[in-house]
């Protein structure tokens, strides 16, 4: 086994036992990136010098007996999480040369836990997209099949983990941006409960929906990384002061007697691909075999979720992105007057999809349309939340597909935004309701494209999702298959 | 109500975006599709339903008002496209 193939849990054990050094793993990961990323394009920046310095420090800490849960583990982060002194572009021309003067709270937390930062990962610009094709800099290719999209917006994170170009990655999820690329690349992706992880230093897209979470090679790693990044942060007033459990303690309990909800509206969806449906149904059967029971539940407002989301998210984005004005940071395109400078800067700095969402959001918030669009969508959001509350009176977790289809070809939906939005149908409701969601590998299509199984839980019940996913993972070997590179 | 070129120009002005003629045409088409799709929300009876603005039950989050270190001026200015001393420089506003 090559060192870059290690999981976080395996690496931590070997490091603690002094069988390997962080410098060894870090060099192996950097060489792996060098060998593979030319074909995949997951990284926007590789921080080799920083990583080797952090690895040397980690090795000293381990020698002193001061190893934390992530000490010496090479991790990469989506390029919308601020890293002091390291460019944070958000996949956008407007932030191409932005060097944050501070670290995001999650960066401080993983660094305090001893992690080694190997680089910054590609994404759809401002996290707006499901394919990574909307990065201003480069597409990212799916390691399983280089003609396919890796998913998005955390496509670089999913591809890097899948191709063993880091041991784990951080992404962000506003409507599925962790879970969907995790499903398409055959890795584990977890969107925590809204408020579980600090958003301080996360470049804002839609503040009431955004949440940072881990993309990992297995479920144990998901529990380890979540434990390191979760918790209240005074710098993010929406983070919740609530104890962080040791998430690994949930894993070993079996799932006998757990009640799993199967939403009628999801399994009956017109656009649900046959192979995806079959893999998800086989996974449900496997979970039943292991002692879980299933019950049909209803999420009656499913058909309205995409519409409500594509008002609320662009509305919040149009407001959040008003800060890019060419004055304090980011790109400036000069103009004769202040307003001309604003316009020239924003028009040259934002890509087509970002401009489209700013326009939709501005329209929905503008005089005369606010009640019909934004207020209406926010009311429907309440109903979507109630649907989940009602469902969770009858089950402990919901089991569903992550995506209606497996990964599609690069270029296939790039000119059809509405089709791209509709593919978020199974994931974005969790953001609307603020509940946690996890994607775990559950199969492959006949032509070898990974398929993900989605688990949705009650607020702050990540433990149940990790427990279910871990038990499923132990009973299957999908997570052990690797793309051929 | 179909979206018009005038609507797109108006919204682009509000958002401080300048669009060329071809971009306006594309946006008219795409926005019309998207707005037509989201109009399905009108099928939902939301009478008496409170809107959800965020998905957490937190209301006000208070903390002690104690001074703590912030960014030094040089750090705060480090990404400014144009600066002079401790100030951001912008095009002349008053003629």
Coordinates of C-alpha atoms in Angstrom, one line a residue, chain A residues 87-321:
Chain A
X87 CA -4.5 32.9 -2.0
X88 CA -8.2 32.2 -1.7
X89 CA -9.9 32.6 -5.1
X90 CA -13.3 31.2 -4.7
X91 CA -12.8 30.0 -8.3
X92 CA -13.4 33.6 -9.4
X93 CA -11.4 36.2 -11.3
X94 CA -12.7 38.8 -8.9
X95 CA -10.7 37.1 -6.0
X96 CA -7.8 35.8 -8.2
X97 CA -5.1 37.6 -6.2
X98 CA -6.9 37.8 -2.8
X99 CA -4.5 36.8 0.0
X100 CA -6.6 36.6 3.2
X101 CA -5.0 38.3 6.2
X102 CA -6.6 35.7 8.6
X103 CA -7.5 32.0 8.8
X104 CA -11.0 30.7 8.8
X105 CA -12.0 29.1 12.1
X106 CA -12.0 25.7 10.5
X107 CA -8.5 26.2 9.3
X108 CA -7.4 27.2 12.8
X109 CA -9.2 24.2 14.2
X110 CA -7.6 21.6 11.8
X111 CA -4.2 23.3 12.2
X112 CA -4.5 23.2 16.0
X113 CA -5.4 19.5 15.7
X114 CA -2.1 19.2 13.8
X115 CA -3.2 18.8 10.2
X116 CA -0.9 19.6 7.3
X117 CA -2.4 21.9 4.6
X118 CA -1.4 20.6 1.1
X119 CA -3.4 23.0 -1.0
X120 CA -6.5 24.7 -2.2
X121 CA -9.1 22.9 -4.3
X122 CA -11.0 23.9 -7.4
X123 CA -14.8 24.7 -7.3
X124 CA -17.5 26.3 -9.3
X125 CA -17.2 30.0 -9.0
X126 CA -18.6 31.2 -5.7
X127 CA -19.8 27.6 -5.2
X128 CA -22.5 28.3 -7.8
X129 CA -22.7 25.1 -9.9
X130 CA -22.9 21.4 -9.8
X131 CA -20.1 20.4 -12.2
X132 CA -16.9 22.4 -11.5
X133 CA -17.3 23.7 -15.1
X134 CA -18.1 27.1 -13.7
X135 CA -14.6 27.6 -12.2
X136 CA -13.0 30.7 -13.8
X137 CA -9.7 28.8 -13.9
X138 CA -10.0 25.2 -15.0
X139 CA -12.5 22.3 -15.2
X140 CA -11.9 19.4 -12.8
X141 CA -12.2 15.9 -14.3
X142 CA -13.8 12.9 -12.5
X143 CA -11.0 10.5 -11.6
X144 CA -13.2 7.5 -12.5
X145 CA -13.6 8.7 -16.0
X146 CA -11.8 11.8 -17.2
X147 CA -14.6 12.9 -19.6
X148 CA -17.1 13.2 -16.8
X149 CA -17.8 16.0 -14.4
X150 CA -16.7 15.4 -10.8
X151 CA -19.8 17.2 -9.5
X152 CA -19.8 20.5 -7.7
X153 CA -19.4 22.8 -6.4
X154 CA -16.8 21.0 -4.1
X155 CA -15.7 19.0 -7.2
X156 CA -12.0 19.6 -6.6
X157 CA -12.4 18.3 -3.0
X158 CA -14.2 15.1 -4.1
X159 CA -11.8 14.5 -7.0
X160 CA -8.7 15.0 -4.8
X161 CA -9.9 12.6 -2.1
X162 CA -11.0 10.0 -4.7
X163 CA -7.6 10.2 -6.5
X164 CA -5.7 9.9 -3.2
X165 CA -4.2 13.4 -3.7
X166 CA -4.9 14.2 -0.1
X167 CA -6.1 12.1 2.9
X168 CA -9.2 14.2 3.4
X169 CA -10.6 17.5 2.2
X170 CA -13.0 20.2 3.4
X171 CA -15.8 21.5 1.2
X172 CA -18.9 23.5 1.6
X173 CA -22.5 22.7 0.9
X174 CA -25.2 25.2 0.1
X175 CA -27.6 23.0 -1.9
X176 CA -25.7 19.7 -2.1
X177 CA -22.2 20.9 -2.9
X178 CA -20.5 18.4 -0.6
X179 CA -22.8 15.4 -1.0
X180 CA -23.3 15.5 -4.8
X181 CA -19.6 15.5 -5.8
X182 CA -18.9 12.9 -3.1
X183 CA -21.5 10.7 -4.8
X184 CA -20.1 11.3 -8.2
X185 CA -16.5 10.6 -7.2
X186 CA -17.2 7.6 -4.9
X187 CA -16.2 9.2 -1.5
X188 CA -17.9 10.1 1.7
X189 CA -19.3 13.6 2.0
X190 CA -21.0 15.1 5.1
X191 CA -23.0 18.3 5.3
X192 CA -23.4 19.0 9.0
X193 CA -26.4 20.6 10.7
X194 CA -26.6 24.4 10.1
X195 CA -24.7 25.9 13.0
X196 CA -22.6 22.9 13.8
X197 CA -19.5 24.2 12.1
X198 CA -18.3 27.9 12.1
X199 CA -18.7 29.7 8.9
X200 CA -16.2 32.4 9.9
X201 CA -13.7 32.8 7.0
X202 CA -15.9 30.9 4.6
X203 CA -16.6 33.2 1.6
X204 CA -20.3 33.7 1.7
X205 CA -22.7 32.5 -1.0
X206 CA -26.1 32.0 0.8
X207 CA -25.5 32.6 4.5
X208 CA -28.6 30.8 5.7
X209 CA -27.8 27.7 3.8
X210 CA -23.9 27.4 3.7
X211 CA -22.2 24.9 5.9
X212 CA -18.6 23.5 5.8
X213 CA -18.0 19.8 6.0
X214 CA -15.6 16.9 5.3
X215 CA -15.0 14.8 2.2
X216 CA -13.2 11.7 3.1
X217 CA -12.2 8.2 2.0
X218 CA -14.4 6.5 4.6
X219 CA -16.9 7.1 7.3
X220 CA -14.4 6.9 10.2
X221 CA -12.5 9.8 8.7
X222 CA -15.7 11.7 8.3
X223 CA -16.3 11.3 12.1
X224 CA -12.7 12.3 12.9
X225 CA -12.7 15.4 10.7
X226 CA -16.2 16.6 11.8
X227 CA -15.1 16.2 15.4
X228 CA -12.1 18.5 14.7
X229 CA -14.0 21.3 13.0
X230 CA -17.4 21.3 14.8
X231 CA -18.3 23.6 17.7
X232 CA -19.4 27.0 18.7
X233 CA -17.4 30.0 17.5
X234 CA -18.0 33.5 19.0
X235 CA -17.0 34.9 15.6
X236 CA -20.0 33.2 13.9
X237 CA -23.2 34.1 15.7
X238 CA -25.1 31.4 13.8
X239 CA -22.8 28.7 15.2
X240 CA -24.5 26.8 18.0
X241 CA -23.1 26.5 21.6
X242 CA -23.6 22.8 22.0
X243 CA -21.1 20.1 23.0
X244 CA -19.3 18.3 20.3
X245 CA -19.4 14.5 20.9
X246 CA -16.6 12.2 19.9
X247 CA -18.3 11.1 16.7
X248 CA -16.3 7.9 16.4
X249 CA -18.1 6.6 19.5
X250 CA -21.3 6.3 17.4
X251 CA -19.8 4.0 14.7
X252 CA -19.5 0.6 16.3
X253 CA -23.1 0.3 17.6
X254 CA -25.2 -1.8 15.3
X255 CA -28.3 -0.6 13.5
X256 CA -30.7 -3.2 14.7
X257 CA -34.1 -1.7 15.2
X258 CA -33.3 1.6 13.6
X259 CA -36.2 3.0 11.6
X260 CA -35.4 4.3 8.1
X261 CA -37.7 6.6 6.2
X262 CA -38.1 6.2 2.4
X263 CA -39.7 9.4 1.0
X264 CA -42.3 8.4 -1.5
X265 CA -41.7 11.6 -3.6
X266 CA -38.0 10.8 -4.0
X267 CA -38.3 7.2 -5.1
X268 CA -41.1 8.1 -7.5
X269 CA -39.3 11.0 -9.2
X270 CA -39.6 10.9 -13.0
X271 CA -36.0 11.7 -13.7
X272 CA -34.5 9.1 -11.3
X273 CA -32.2 7.0 -13.3
X274 CA -32.9 3.2 -13.2
X275 CA -29.3 2.2 -12.2
X276 CA -29.2 4.8 -9.4
X277 CA -32.6 3.7 -8.1
X278 CA -31.5 0.0 -8.2
X279 CA -28.3 0.7 -6.3
X280 CA -30.2 2.7 -3.7
X281 CA -32.9 0.1 -3.3
X282 CA -30.2 -2.6 -2.9
X283 CA -28.5 -0.5 -0.2
X284 CA -31.9 -0.2 1.6
X285 CA -32.3 -4.0 1.4
X286 CA -28.8 -4.4 2.8
X287 CA -29.6 -2.1 5.7
X288 CA -32.8 -4.1 6.4
X289 CA -30.8 -7.3 6.3
X290 CA -28.6 -5.8 9.0
X291 CA -31.6 -5.2 11.3
X292 CA -33.0 -1.8 10.3
X293 CA -36.7 -1.4 9.5
X294 CA -38.1 0.8 6.8
X295 CA -41.2 2.9 6.6
X296 CA -42.5 5.0 3.7
X297 CA -42.7 8.7 4.6
X298 CA -43.9 11.7 2.7
X299 CA -42.1 15.0 2.0
X300 CA -45.1 16.6 0.2
X301 CA -43.4 19.8 -0.8
X302 CA -40.5 18.1 -2.6
X303 CA -41.8 19.3 -5.9
X304 CA -41.4 22.9 -4.8
X305 CA -38.0 22.7 -3.2
X306 CA -35.9 23.5 -6.3
X307 CA -38.1 26.5 -7.1
X308 CA -37.9 27.9 -3.5
X309 CA -34.2 27.3 -3.3
X310 CA -33.5 29.0 -6.6
X311 CA -35.1 32.1 -5.3
X312 CA -33.6 32.1 -1.7
X313 CA -30.1 31.2 -2.6
X314 CA -29.7 33.7 -5.4
X315 CA -31.4 36.4 -3.3
X316 CA -28.9 35.9 -0.5
X317 CA -26.1 35.7 -3.1
X318 CA -27.0 39.0 -4.7
X319 CA -26.8 40.6 -1.3
X320 CA -23.6 38.9 -0.2
X321 CA -21.8 39.6 -3.5

